[in-house]
Tab-separated table of C-alpha atoms in Angstrom:
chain	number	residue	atom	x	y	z
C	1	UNK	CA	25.054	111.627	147.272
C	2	UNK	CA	26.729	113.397	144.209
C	3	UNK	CA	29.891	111.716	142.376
C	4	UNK	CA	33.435	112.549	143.886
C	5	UNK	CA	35.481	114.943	142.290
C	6	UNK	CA	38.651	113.394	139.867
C	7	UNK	CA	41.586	115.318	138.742
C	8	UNK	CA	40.826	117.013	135.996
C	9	UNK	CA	37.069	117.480	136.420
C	10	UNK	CA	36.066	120.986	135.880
C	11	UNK	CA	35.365	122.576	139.798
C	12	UNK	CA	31.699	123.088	140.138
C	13	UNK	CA	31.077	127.005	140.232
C	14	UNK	CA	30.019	128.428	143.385
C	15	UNK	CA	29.142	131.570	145.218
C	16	UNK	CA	28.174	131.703	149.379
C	17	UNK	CA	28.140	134.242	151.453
C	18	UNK	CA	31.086	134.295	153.748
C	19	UNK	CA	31.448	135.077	158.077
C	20	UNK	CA	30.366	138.949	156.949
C	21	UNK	CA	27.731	138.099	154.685
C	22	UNK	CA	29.731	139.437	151.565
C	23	UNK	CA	29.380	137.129	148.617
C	24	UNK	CA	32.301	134.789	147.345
C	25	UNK	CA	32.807	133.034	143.949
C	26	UNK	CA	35.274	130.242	143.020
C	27	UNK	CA	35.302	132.142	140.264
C	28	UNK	CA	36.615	135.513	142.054
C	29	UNK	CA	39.516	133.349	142.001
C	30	UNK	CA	40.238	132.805	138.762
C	31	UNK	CA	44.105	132.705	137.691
C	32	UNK	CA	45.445	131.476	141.459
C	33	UNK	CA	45.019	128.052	142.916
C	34	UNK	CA	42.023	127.576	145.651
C	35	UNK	CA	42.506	125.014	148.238
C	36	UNK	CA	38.674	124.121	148.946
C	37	UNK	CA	37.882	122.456	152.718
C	38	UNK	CA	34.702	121.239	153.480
C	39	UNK	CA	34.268	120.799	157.188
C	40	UNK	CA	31.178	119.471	159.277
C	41	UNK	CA	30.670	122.149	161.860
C	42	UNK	CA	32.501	125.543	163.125
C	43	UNK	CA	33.684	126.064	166.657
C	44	UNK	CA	34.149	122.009	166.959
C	45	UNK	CA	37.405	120.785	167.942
C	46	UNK	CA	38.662	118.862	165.127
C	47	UNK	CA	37.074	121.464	163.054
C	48	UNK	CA	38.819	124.261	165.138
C	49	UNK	CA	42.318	122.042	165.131
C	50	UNK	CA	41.811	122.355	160.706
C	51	UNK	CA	41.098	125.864	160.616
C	52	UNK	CA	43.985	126.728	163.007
C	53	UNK	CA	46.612	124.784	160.981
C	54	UNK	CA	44.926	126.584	157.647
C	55	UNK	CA	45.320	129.824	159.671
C	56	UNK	CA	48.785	129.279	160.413
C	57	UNK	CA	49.873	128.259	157.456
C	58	UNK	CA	48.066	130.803	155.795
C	59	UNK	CA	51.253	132.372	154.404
C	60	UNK	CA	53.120	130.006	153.246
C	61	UNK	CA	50.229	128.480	150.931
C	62	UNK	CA	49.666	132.752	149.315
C	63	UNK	CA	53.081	132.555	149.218
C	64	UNK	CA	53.105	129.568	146.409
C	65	UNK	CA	49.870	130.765	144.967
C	66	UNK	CA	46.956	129.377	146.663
C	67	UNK	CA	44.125	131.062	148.630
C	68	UNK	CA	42.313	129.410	151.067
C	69	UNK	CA	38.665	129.097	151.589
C	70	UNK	CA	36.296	126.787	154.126
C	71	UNK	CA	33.443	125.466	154.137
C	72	UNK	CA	30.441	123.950	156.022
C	73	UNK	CA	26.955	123.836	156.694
C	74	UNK	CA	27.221	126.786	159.551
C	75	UNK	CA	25.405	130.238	158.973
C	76	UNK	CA	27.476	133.389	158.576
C	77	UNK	CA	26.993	134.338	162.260
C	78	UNK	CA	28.394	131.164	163.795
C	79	UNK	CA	31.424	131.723	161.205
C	80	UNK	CA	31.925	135.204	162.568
C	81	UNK	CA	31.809	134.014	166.042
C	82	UNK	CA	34.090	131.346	164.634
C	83	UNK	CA	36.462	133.210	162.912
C	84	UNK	CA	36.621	135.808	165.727
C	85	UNK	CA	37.090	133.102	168.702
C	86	UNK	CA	39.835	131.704	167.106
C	87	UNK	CA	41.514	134.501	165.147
C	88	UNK	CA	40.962	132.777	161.583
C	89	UNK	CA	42.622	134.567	158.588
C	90	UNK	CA	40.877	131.752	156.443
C	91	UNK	CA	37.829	132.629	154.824
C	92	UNK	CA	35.137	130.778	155.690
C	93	UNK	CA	32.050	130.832	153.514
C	94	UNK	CA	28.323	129.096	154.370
C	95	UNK	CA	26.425	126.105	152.265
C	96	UNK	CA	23.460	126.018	154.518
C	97	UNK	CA	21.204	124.132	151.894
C	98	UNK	CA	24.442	121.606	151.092
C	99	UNK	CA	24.260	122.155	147.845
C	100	UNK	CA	28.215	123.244	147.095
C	101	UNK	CA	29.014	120.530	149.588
C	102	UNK	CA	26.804	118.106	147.140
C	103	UNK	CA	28.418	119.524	144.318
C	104	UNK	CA	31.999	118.415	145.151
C	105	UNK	CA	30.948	114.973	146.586
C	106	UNK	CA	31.480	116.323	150.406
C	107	UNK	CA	28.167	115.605	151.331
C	108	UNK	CA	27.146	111.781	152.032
C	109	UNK	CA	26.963	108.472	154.254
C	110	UNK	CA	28.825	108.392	156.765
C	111	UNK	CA	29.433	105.700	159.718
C	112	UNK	CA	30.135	106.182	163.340
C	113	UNK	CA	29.802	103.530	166.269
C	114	UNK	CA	28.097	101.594	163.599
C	115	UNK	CA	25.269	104.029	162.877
C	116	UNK	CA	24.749	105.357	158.975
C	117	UNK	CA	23.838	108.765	159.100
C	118	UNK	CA	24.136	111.668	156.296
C	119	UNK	CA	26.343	114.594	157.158
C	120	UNK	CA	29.674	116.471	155.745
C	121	UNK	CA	32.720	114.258	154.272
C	122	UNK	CA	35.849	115.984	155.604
C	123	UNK	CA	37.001	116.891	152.369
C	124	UNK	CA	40.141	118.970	150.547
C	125	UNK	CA	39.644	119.873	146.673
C	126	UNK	CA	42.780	121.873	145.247
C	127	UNK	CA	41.492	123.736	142.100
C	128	UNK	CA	43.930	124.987	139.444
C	129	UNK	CA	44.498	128.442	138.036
C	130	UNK	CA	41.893	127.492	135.065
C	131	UNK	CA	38.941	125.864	137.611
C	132	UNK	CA	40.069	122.300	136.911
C	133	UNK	CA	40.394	119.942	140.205
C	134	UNK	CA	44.354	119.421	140.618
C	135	UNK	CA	43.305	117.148	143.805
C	136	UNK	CA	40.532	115.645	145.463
C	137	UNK	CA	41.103	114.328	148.949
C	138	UNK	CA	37.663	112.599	150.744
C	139	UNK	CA	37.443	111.045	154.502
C	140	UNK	CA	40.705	113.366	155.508
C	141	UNK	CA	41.646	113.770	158.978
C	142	UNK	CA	41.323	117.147	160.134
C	143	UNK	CA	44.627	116.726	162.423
C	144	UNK	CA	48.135	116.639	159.925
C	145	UNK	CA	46.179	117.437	156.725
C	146	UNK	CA	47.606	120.622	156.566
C	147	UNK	CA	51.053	119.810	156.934
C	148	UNK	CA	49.986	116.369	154.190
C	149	UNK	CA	48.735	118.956	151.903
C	150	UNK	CA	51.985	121.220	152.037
C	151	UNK	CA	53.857	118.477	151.187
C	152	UNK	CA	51.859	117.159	148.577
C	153	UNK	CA	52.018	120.180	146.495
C	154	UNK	CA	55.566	120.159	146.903
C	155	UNK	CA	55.482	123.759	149.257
């Protein structure tokens, strides 16, 4: 398990494919503010509750500068079918191998029922205009984070 993101660590570069295949980079972002989710598995309710209140929300967040992006584990076609079942306007983009997920500490031990597995930290990195972390939020609950987030960043 990699070392958890502070403020003021430089965001790890990146570039996944997203639902359609196409190829996003952090850096493609450059100059706005990214809010970066890291979510264990598409079409999964807690996972579908998150994505919904990103969705929603979507507009106010542009609004005040920040884009949006998701991800998890999931291959571009199960993000497609995700994005399409539940009308998504977030992008979502695909770590298959982990390794972005590594990369920002949202891949690790976790416990449930008192068994220690690996799998994906529910995690929420805000990245600055210049690719430095302004946040880094680990073990969040995917119901209210949205609305925690908002309010955090003073929206």
């Amino acid at each position: 398990m990699s070392e958890r993101l502070q403020p003021g660590d430089v965001a790890p570069a990146f570039t996944l494919p997203d639902a359609d295949g196409n190829e996003v980079s952090l850096a493609d972002h450059r100059g706005r503010k990214v809010i970066v989710y890291f979510y264990p598995a598409a079409l999964t309710p807690g996972c579908t509750k998150q994505a919904c209140d990103f969705t929603d929300n979507l507009d106010l967040l542009a609004g005040a500068g920040y884009d949006v992006l998701g991800i998890s584990p999931d291959q571009p076609a199960k993000l497609a079918k995700f994005r399409d079942t539940e009308s998504l306007k977030v992008t979502l983009l695909a770590d298959p191998d982990k390794s972005v997920l590594d990369a920002y500490g949202a891949f690790g031990e976790k416990k449930n029922y008192g068994k220690t597995y690996m799998g994906v930290i529910r995690s929420t990195i805000v990245v600055d205009e210049d690719g430095k972390v302004e946040k880094a939020l680990y073990n969040v609950r995917a119901t209210g984070h949205v609305a925690k987030i908002i309010k955090d960043l003073g929206i």
